[in-house]
Amino acid sequence: MGSESKPVKGAAKVASVKGVDLNEIYSENVVAKIYQVAQRGLKQKAPLPTYPETVLQEGEGIGKYQYRDAEFWTCGFFPGSIYTILERAVRFPRSLNIPGHYGLSFTEQTLRLGRHWSVAINEMSGRTDTHDMGFIVQPALQKDWELTGNLESLQSVVKAAYALASRWDDRVKAIRSWDVAINHRYSFTNMETDFLVIIDSICNLDLLYYVGHNQNDQSLIDIATQHADTIMKAILRPDYSSYHLVNFDPTTGEPKAKLTNQGYRDDSTWTRGQAWAIMGFAQTYTWTKDIRFLETAIKCTQYFLGRLAECEGRHHHHLVPAWDFDALPDDPSEPLRDVSAGVIAANGLLIIHQSLQSLPIAVSAQLFSLETNYLDIALQIVEATLDMSLDGDFASFERGNTKTVNGTGAGVEEEIRVEESGFEAILKHSTANHNEHAHKRHENHGLVYADYYLLEFGNKLLRAGFV
């Protein structure tokens, strides 16, 4: 499994940008893998109680998604992957490599799948117990609103933004990320004495900006910008590397401790955290046009790229990041990777490239070194990721007739049959959490948001007209 590939049918189209072959991002395989898992969800009544997160690469359960309770922060990414496929079907049908006879039924079925997987997301849109509302609602519900005009989805996105804003503290000038943090090393459970903020939170600000502009509510925009300022001051280091977790004193607003929860150690740079910083500050700039945020995104990127460059010659595929830049690998020639960090960073690099392109050349040249082409680097990271980590057990769609589900024949009731893969994720080699003090460590596996951000990268290229 994984070493021998079934041929991908219908993948004759070639997608490349600047000579980089991106065919696999748009292949029948990636669409069929999403369908393989998504259609099983139709056998359960919505709202679904659990959502896909990791795919084991060895041991019992190899190749199959491990599911987490619907309330877990990653719940939005698999529905989001369905909606990346729907966006291609609706806006960029030429990018879809699927059997031609499916036609409109494919778009209808994809929307049906997306709506089914989004019921639980809609129902939890008012949660005030988490800062991850952007990750939860935007990948699917924002796309559902934008592609179909579904007002229920927009209402849920709006509701989620106000729920997120309810976690704002004016003294700390930040949104509380976690209510508690417990591992084998520390236990923060008292919200009156501990105010926890993580680097990931920079990416949930996009929700506040989106709804703030949609609803003409400046308060949401101001909260987002002030939170971004706090991240810059308290979580970024002078060299623009990042801490993972900062514990503030809620009575003074000052940091008490700077720690890690998922990285190697407190003073190391957890690569996915650095990738969140790149993407989050790039997103913040696109909303605010405050050049400080673009400068910060670029400086975080330069740190990230500098650390990747240090790995050239040490091991293969040096552009596929290790899980932590400072972790000491057991085998230096084969470090533990986190491909999710690479594809998240690539999304941020593409945003940076577009932001620089929108500035007058004189302004860009004055403010930034133009020696680095961020589009080129993003493409190289994704190219290396596909070469190293694309699972080789491909899925495809069966040729022939579709079949009705439950035999009713009413409405859109067709199931598009899949020749399934034995490995349900698109990419291998992610590491969700390898911190030595974690209650449970997850390493070297498929990961739902690695796949989502790979697909989203492909869609960003389509929207920008690069493909």
Short mmCIF file of C-alpha atoms in Angstrom, two decimals, residues 10-394:
data_model
loop_
_atom_site.label_atom_id
_atom_site.label_comp_id
_atom_site.label_asym_id
_atom_site.label_seq_id
_atom_site.Cartn_x
_atom_site.Cartn_y
_atom_site.Cartn_z
CA GLY A 10 -8.97 11.02 -16.80
CA ALA A 11 -5.90 12.95 -15.65
CA ALA A 12 -4.64 13.92 -19.08
CA LYS A 13 -4.76 17.66 -18.45
CA VAL A 14 -1.51 19.15 -17.28
CA ALA A 15 -1.51 22.00 -14.77
CA SER A 16 1.77 23.80 -14.34
CA VAL A 17 2.84 27.20 -13.07
CA LYS A 18 6.25 28.54 -14.06
CA GLY A 19 7.32 25.06 -15.08
CA VAL A 20 6.25 23.40 -11.82
CA ASP A 21 3.99 20.40 -12.45
CA LEU A 22 0.91 20.73 -10.25
CA ASN A 23 -1.17 18.10 -11.99
CA GLU A 24 -1.65 16.06 -8.82
CA ILE A 25 -3.40 18.95 -7.01
CA TYR A 26 -6.12 18.82 -9.68
CA SER A 27 -6.09 15.09 -10.36
CA GLU A 28 -8.97 12.67 -10.22
CA ASN A 29 -7.19 11.02 -7.30
CA VAL A 30 -7.54 13.96 -4.89
CA VAL A 31 -11.21 14.46 -5.74
CA ALA A 32 -11.97 10.74 -5.45
CA LYS A 33 -10.21 10.53 -2.07
CA ILE A 34 -12.43 13.30 -0.70
CA TYR A 35 -15.49 11.57 -2.16
CA GLN A 36 -14.41 8.21 -0.75
CA VAL A 37 -14.70 9.53 2.80
CA ALA A 38 -17.45 12.07 2.24
CA GLN A 39 -20.01 9.66 0.81
CA ARG A 40 -19.67 7.37 3.81
CA GLY A 41 -20.93 10.26 5.90
CA LEU A 42 -24.24 10.11 4.05
CA LYS A 43 -24.90 6.79 5.76
CA GLN A 44 -25.10 8.65 9.08
CA LYS A 45 -27.82 11.07 10.04
CA ALA A 46 -26.70 14.67 10.37
CA PRO A 47 -25.40 16.29 12.49
CA LEU A 48 -22.43 13.97 12.32
CA PRO A 49 -20.97 13.18 15.76
CA THR A 50 -17.33 12.82 14.64
CA TYR A 51 -15.05 14.22 11.96
CA PRO A 52 -11.84 12.98 10.25
CA GLU A 53 -8.51 14.14 11.64
CA THR A 54 -5.48 11.84 11.20
CA VAL A 55 -4.64 8.81 9.03
CA LEU A 56 -2.20 6.30 10.49
CA GLN A 57 0.76 5.26 8.35
CA GLU A 58 1.51 2.13 10.39
CA GLY A 59 -0.03 -0.17 12.97
CA GLU A 60 -3.64 -1.07 13.61
CA GLY A 61 -6.01 1.04 11.55
CA ILE A 62 -3.37 1.90 8.97
CA GLY A 63 -4.70 3.97 6.09
CA LYS A 64 -8.02 4.83 7.71
CA TYR A 65 -9.08 8.15 9.15
CA GLN A 66 -9.12 8.43 12.92
CA TYR A 67 -12.13 10.53 13.93
CA ARG A 68 -12.47 13.16 16.65
CA ASP A 69 -15.59 14.48 18.34
CA ALA A 70 -17.35 17.08 16.23
CA GLU A 71 -16.44 19.79 18.74
CA PHE A 72 -12.70 19.35 18.13
CA TRP A 73 -11.08 22.34 16.43
CA THR A 74 -10.27 20.48 13.20
CA CYS A 75 -13.90 19.68 12.38
CA GLY A 76 -14.19 22.35 9.67
CA PHE A 77 -11.39 21.14 7.44
CA PHE A 78 -12.93 18.03 5.90
CA PRO A 79 -16.16 19.86 4.98
CA GLY A 80 -13.86 22.60 3.72
CA SER A 81 -12.12 20.11 1.44
CA ILE A 82 -15.50 19.18 -0.03
CA TYR A 83 -16.14 22.85 -0.73
CA THR A 84 -12.76 23.28 -2.44
CA ILE A 85 -13.97 20.63 -4.88
CA LEU A 86 -17.34 22.37 -5.22
CA GLU A 87 -15.60 25.66 -5.98
CA ARG A 88 -13.70 23.96 -8.78
CA ALA A 89 -16.90 22.44 -10.16
CA VAL A 90 -18.78 25.75 -10.07
CA ARG A 91 -16.09 28.32 -10.92
CA PHE A 92 -13.30 26.35 -12.59
CA PRO A 93 -14.84 23.24 -14.18
CA ARG A 94 -11.93 22.88 -16.60
CA SER A 95 -9.71 22.15 -13.58
CA LEU A 96 -11.69 19.03 -12.66
CA ASN A 97 -10.34 15.72 -13.92
CA ILE A 98 -13.42 13.55 -13.48
CA PRO A 99 -15.35 11.26 -15.83
CA GLY A 100 -17.22 13.46 -18.27
CA HIS A 101 -20.55 11.67 -17.98
CA TYR A 102 -21.07 12.88 -14.40
CA GLY A 103 -21.64 16.45 -15.55
CA LEU A 104 -24.11 18.45 -13.49
CA SER A 105 -24.82 15.50 -11.19
CA PHE A 106 -21.27 15.83 -9.84
CA THR A 107 -21.83 19.45 -8.82
CA GLU A 108 -25.19 18.59 -7.26
CA GLN A 109 -23.76 15.65 -5.35
CA THR A 110 -20.77 17.65 -4.13
CA LEU A 111 -23.08 20.36 -2.79
CA ARG A 112 -25.20 17.68 -1.15
CA LEU A 113 -22.12 16.24 0.54
CA GLY A 114 -20.94 19.65 1.67
CA ARG A 115 -24.30 20.53 3.18
CA HIS A 116 -24.56 17.17 4.95
CA TRP A 117 -21.12 17.52 6.51
CA SER A 118 -21.87 21.13 7.48
CA VAL A 119 -24.97 20.55 9.61
CA ALA A 120 -22.94 20.14 12.81
CA ILE A 121 -20.80 23.14 11.85
CA ASN A 122 -23.91 25.31 11.52
CA GLU A 123 -25.20 24.09 14.86
CA MET A 124 -21.98 24.95 16.72
CA SER A 125 -21.52 28.40 15.16
CA GLY A 126 -22.43 30.16 18.41
CA ARG A 127 -19.75 28.48 20.52
CA THR A 128 -17.93 30.78 22.92
CA ASP A 129 -15.65 28.11 24.41
CA THR A 130 -13.04 28.19 21.63
CA HIS A 131 -11.01 30.67 19.60
CA ASP A 132 -10.99 28.36 16.57
CA MET A 133 -14.23 29.65 15.07
CA GLY A 134 -12.51 30.76 11.88
CA PHE A 135 -11.04 27.30 11.33
CA ILE A 136 -14.42 25.77 12.14
CA VAL A 137 -16.81 27.81 9.99
CA GLN A 138 -14.87 29.49 7.18
CA PRO A 139 -13.65 26.52 5.12
CA ALA A 140 -17.18 25.23 4.49
CA LEU A 141 -19.82 27.76 5.54
CA GLN A 142 -18.19 30.87 4.13
CA LYS A 143 -17.65 29.03 0.86
CA ASP A 144 -21.25 27.79 0.89
CA TRP A 145 -22.46 31.38 1.20
CA GLU A 146 -20.12 32.67 -1.49
CA LEU A 147 -20.82 29.88 -3.98
CA THR A 148 -24.55 29.36 -3.45
CA GLY A 149 -25.90 32.43 -1.64
CA ASN A 150 -27.15 30.28 1.24
CA LEU A 151 -28.19 32.81 3.89
CA GLU A 152 -28.19 30.20 6.64
CA SER A 153 -24.46 29.73 6.11
CA LEU A 154 -23.81 33.48 6.16
CA GLN A 155 -25.82 33.81 9.36
CA SER A 156 -23.70 31.08 10.95
CA VAL A 157 -20.48 32.78 9.87
CA VAL A 158 -21.70 36.07 11.35
CA LYS A 159 -22.76 34.34 14.55
CA ALA A 160 -19.36 32.66 14.82
CA ALA A 161 -17.52 35.98 14.50
CA TYR A 162 -19.46 37.52 17.37
CA ALA A 163 -18.92 34.37 19.43
CA LEU A 164 -15.18 34.69 18.81
CA ALA A 165 -15.23 38.39 19.72
CA SER A 166 -16.85 37.53 23.05
CA ARG A 167 -13.48 36.07 24.11
CA TRP A 168 -11.78 39.48 23.78
CA ASP A 169 -10.18 41.00 26.86
CA ASP A 170 -9.55 44.73 26.75
CA ARG A 171 -6.79 44.62 29.37
CA VAL A 172 -4.74 41.95 27.62
CA LYS A 173 -5.73 43.37 24.20
CA ALA A 174 -6.23 39.85 22.94
CA ILE A 175 -8.74 37.09 22.34
CA ARG A 176 -8.36 34.20 24.76
CA SER A 177 -7.20 31.18 22.77
CA TRP A 178 -7.62 28.36 25.28
CA ASP A 179 -9.55 28.19 28.51
CA VAL A 180 -7.19 25.54 29.86
CA ALA A 181 -3.88 23.92 28.92
CA ILE A 182 -2.93 20.65 30.56
CA ASN A 183 -0.07 18.29 29.78
CA HIS A 184 2.43 16.24 31.79
CA ARG A 185 4.47 19.36 32.52
CA TYR A 186 1.99 22.11 33.40
CA SER A 187 -1.67 22.69 34.17
CA PHE A 188 -3.38 26.02 33.55
CA THR A 189 -7.02 25.75 34.55
CA ASN A 190 -7.85 29.03 36.29
CA MET A 191 -9.12 31.63 33.85
CA GLU A 192 -8.91 34.32 36.55
CA THR A 193 -5.13 33.94 36.84
CA ASP A 194 -4.15 32.66 33.38
CA PHE A 195 -4.95 34.10 29.94
CA LEU A 196 -3.64 31.79 27.22
CA VAL A 197 -2.89 32.98 23.68
CA ILE A 198 -1.32 30.85 20.94
CA ILE A 199 0.29 31.78 17.63
CA ASP A 200 -2.42 29.88 15.70
CA SER A 201 -4.91 32.56 16.77
CA ILE A 202 -3.57 34.98 14.16
CA CYS A 203 -5.35 32.92 11.47
CA ASN A 204 -8.79 33.16 13.08
CA LEU A 205 -8.75 36.95 12.73
CA ASP A 206 -9.75 36.56 9.09
CA LEU A 207 -13.25 35.67 10.33
CA LEU A 208 -13.53 38.92 12.29
CA TYR A 209 -12.40 41.03 9.34
CA TYR A 210 -14.74 39.21 6.96
CA VAL A 211 -17.81 39.68 9.14
CA GLY A 212 -16.76 43.13 10.29
CA HIS A 213 -16.81 44.32 6.70
CA ASN A 214 -19.90 42.29 5.78
CA GLN A 215 -21.86 43.71 8.71
CA ASN A 216 -20.19 47.13 8.71
CA ASP A 217 -19.11 46.59 12.32
CA GLN A 218 -15.88 48.40 13.08
CA SER A 219 -15.67 46.84 16.54
CA LEU A 220 -14.88 43.41 15.06
CA ILE A 221 -12.22 44.92 12.81
CA ASP A 222 -10.65 46.78 15.73
CA ILE A 223 -10.55 43.65 17.89
CA ALA A 224 -8.81 41.72 15.12
CA THR A 225 -6.20 44.42 14.54
CA GLN A 226 -5.44 44.87 18.23
CA HIS A 227 -5.07 41.11 18.65
CA ALA A 228 -2.63 41.02 15.72
CA ASP A 229 -0.63 43.81 17.39
CA THR A 230 -0.47 41.78 20.61
CA ILE A 231 0.78 38.73 18.71
CA MET A 232 3.51 40.87 17.14
CA LYS A 233 4.63 42.24 20.48
CA ALA A 234 4.31 39.19 22.73
CA ILE A 235 4.57 36.01 20.65
CA LEU A 236 7.09 36.93 17.95
CA ARG A 237 10.75 37.03 18.95
CA PRO A 238 13.18 39.75 17.77
CA ASP A 239 14.33 37.49 14.90
CA TYR A 240 10.67 36.93 13.87
CA SER A 241 10.58 33.33 14.98
CA SER A 242 7.61 32.52 17.18
CA TYR A 243 6.67 31.12 20.53
CA HIS A 244 3.71 28.79 20.51
CA LEU A 245 1.95 29.77 23.75
CA VAL A 246 2.02 32.89 25.90
CA ASN A 247 0.35 32.99 29.30
CA PHE A 248 -0.72 36.53 30.21
CA ASP A 249 -1.65 37.86 33.62
CA PRO A 250 -5.28 38.92 33.06
CA THR A 251 -5.06 41.51 35.84
CA THR A 252 -2.13 43.41 34.29
CA GLY A 253 -2.19 42.32 30.66
CA GLU A 254 1.51 41.43 30.83
CA PRO A 255 3.03 38.08 29.75
CA LYS A 256 3.85 35.73 32.63
CA ALA A 257 5.37 32.87 30.66
CA LYS A 258 6.29 32.00 27.09
CA LEU A 259 5.99 28.29 26.42
CA THR A 260 5.29 25.59 23.91
CA ASN A 261 2.50 23.05 23.86
CA GLN A 262 3.09 21.22 20.58
CA GLY A 263 6.69 22.18 19.75
CA TYR A 264 10.04 20.75 20.84
CA ARG A 265 10.78 23.13 23.72
CA ASP A 266 9.82 26.60 24.91
CA ASP A 267 12.59 28.43 23.06
CA SER A 268 12.37 26.38 19.85
CA THR A 269 10.44 27.27 16.72
CA TRP A 270 7.57 24.91 16.04
CA THR A 271 7.30 24.93 12.26
CA ARG A 272 3.52 24.86 11.99
CA GLY A 273 3.31 27.75 14.41
CA GLN A 274 5.69 29.73 12.20
CA ALA A 275 3.55 28.82 9.18
CA TRP A 276 0.42 30.07 10.96
CA ALA A 277 2.26 33.35 11.59
CA ILE A 278 3.17 33.71 7.92
CA MET A 279 -0.34 33.07 6.68
CA GLY A 280 -2.11 34.97 9.45
CA PHE A 281 -0.11 38.19 9.14
CA ALA A 282 -0.40 38.02 5.35
CA GLN A 283 -4.20 37.72 5.68
CA THR A 284 -4.28 40.58 8.18
CA TYR A 285 -2.45 42.83 5.73
CA THR A 286 -4.94 42.08 2.95
CA TRP A 287 -7.74 43.43 5.17
CA THR A 288 -6.00 46.35 6.84
CA LYS A 289 -3.46 47.43 4.19
CA ASP A 290 -1.30 48.29 7.20
CA ILE A 291 2.20 47.80 5.85
CA ARG A 292 3.45 46.66 9.28
CA PHE A 293 1.58 43.41 8.89
CA LEU A 294 3.00 42.73 5.43
CA GLU A 295 6.48 43.48 6.75
CA THR A 296 5.87 41.07 9.63
CA ALA A 297 4.59 38.33 7.32
CA ILE A 298 7.68 38.72 5.15
CA LYS A 299 10.09 38.70 8.09
CA CYS A 300 8.41 35.57 9.50
CA THR A 301 8.78 34.07 6.03
CA GLN A 302 12.45 34.97 5.79
CA TYR A 303 13.06 33.21 9.09
CA PHE A 304 11.14 30.14 7.86
CA LEU A 305 13.02 30.03 4.55
CA GLY A 306 16.37 30.60 6.25
CA ARG A 307 15.82 27.60 8.50
CA LEU A 308 14.78 25.46 5.52
CA ALA A 309 17.93 26.53 3.68
CA GLU A 310 20.04 25.28 6.60
CA CYS A 311 18.70 21.79 5.90
CA GLU A 312 19.85 21.70 2.28
CA GLY A 313 22.40 18.91 1.97
CA ARG A 314 21.53 17.44 5.37
CA HIS A 315 18.58 15.41 4.15
CA HIS A 316 16.37 14.90 1.13
CA HIS A 317 13.49 17.26 0.31
CA HIS A 318 14.78 20.04 2.52
CA LEU A 319 11.79 22.24 1.59
CA VAL A 320 9.47 19.84 3.42
CA PRO A 321 9.89 21.16 6.97
CA ALA A 322 10.77 19.16 10.03
CA TRP A 323 8.12 19.31 12.74
CA ASP A 324 10.23 21.77 14.76
CA PHE A 325 13.21 23.69 13.41
CA ASP A 326 15.21 23.02 16.57
CA ALA A 327 14.28 19.41 17.30
CA LEU A 328 17.19 16.98 17.35
CA PRO A 329 16.29 14.08 15.03
CA ASP A 330 17.20 10.52 15.90
CA ASP A 331 18.45 10.19 12.32
CA PRO A 332 19.66 13.52 10.85
CA SER A 333 19.20 12.15 7.33
CA GLU A 334 15.53 11.38 8.01
CA PRO A 335 14.02 13.99 10.37
CA LEU A 336 10.41 13.83 11.47
CA ARG A 337 8.46 16.08 9.11
CA ASP A 338 5.29 18.12 9.22
CA VAL A 339 4.06 18.61 5.68
CA SER A 340 1.08 20.58 7.00
CA ALA A 341 3.51 23.34 8.01
CA GLY A 342 4.84 23.49 4.47
CA VAL A 343 1.49 23.75 2.70
CA ILE A 344 0.16 26.29 5.23
CA ALA A 345 3.28 28.40 4.67
CA ALA A 346 2.85 28.05 0.90
CA ASN A 347 -0.65 29.51 1.18
CA GLY A 348 0.77 32.45 3.09
CA LEU A 349 3.57 32.95 0.56
CA LEU A 350 1.04 33.12 -2.25
CA ILE A 351 -0.88 35.83 -0.37
CA ILE A 352 2.38 37.75 0.16
CA HIS A 353 3.20 37.48 -3.55
CA GLN A 354 -0.20 38.86 -4.53
CA SER A 355 0.08 41.66 -1.97
CA LEU A 356 3.47 42.73 -3.31
CA GLN A 357 2.15 42.58 -6.86
CA SER A 358 -0.65 44.96 -5.94
CA LEU A 359 1.77 47.59 -4.61
CA PRO A 360 3.45 50.11 -6.92
CA ILE A 361 6.88 48.77 -7.86
CA ALA A 362 8.60 51.81 -6.37
CA VAL A 363 6.88 51.22 -3.04
CA SER A 364 7.72 47.50 -3.04
CA ALA A 365 11.34 48.19 -3.92
CA GLN A 366 11.65 50.81 -1.19
CA LEU A 367 10.11 48.70 1.56
CA PHE A 368 11.20 45.18 0.68
CA SER A 369 14.01 43.28 -0.93
CA LEU A 370 12.59 41.98 -4.18
CA GLU A 371 15.26 39.30 -4.52
CA THR A 372 12.90 36.66 -3.15
CA ASN A 373 10.08 35.58 -5.44
CA TYR A 374 7.49 34.29 -3.01
CA LEU A 375 5.42 32.63 -5.71
CA ASP A 376 8.46 30.63 -6.83
CA ILE A 377 9.22 29.52 -3.28
CA ALA A 378 5.59 28.56 -2.62
CA LEU A 379 5.54 26.44 -5.76
CA GLN A 380 8.85 24.80 -4.84
CA ILE A 381 7.56 23.89 -1.37
CA VAL A 382 4.41 22.34 -2.82
CA GLU A 383 6.39 20.57 -5.54
CA ALA A 384 8.71 19.04 -2.93
CA THR A 385 5.71 18.10 -0.77
CA LEU A 386 4.00 16.27 -3.61
CA ASP A 387 7.22 14.50 -4.59
CA MET A 388 7.90 13.29 -1.06
CA SER A 389 4.52 12.93 0.59
CA LEU A 390 1.77 12.32 -1.97
CA ASP A 391 0.35 8.91 -1.11
CA GLY A 392 0.83 6.54 -4.03
CA ASP A 393 -2.30 4.45 -3.52
CA PHE A 394 -4.59 6.48 -5.77
#
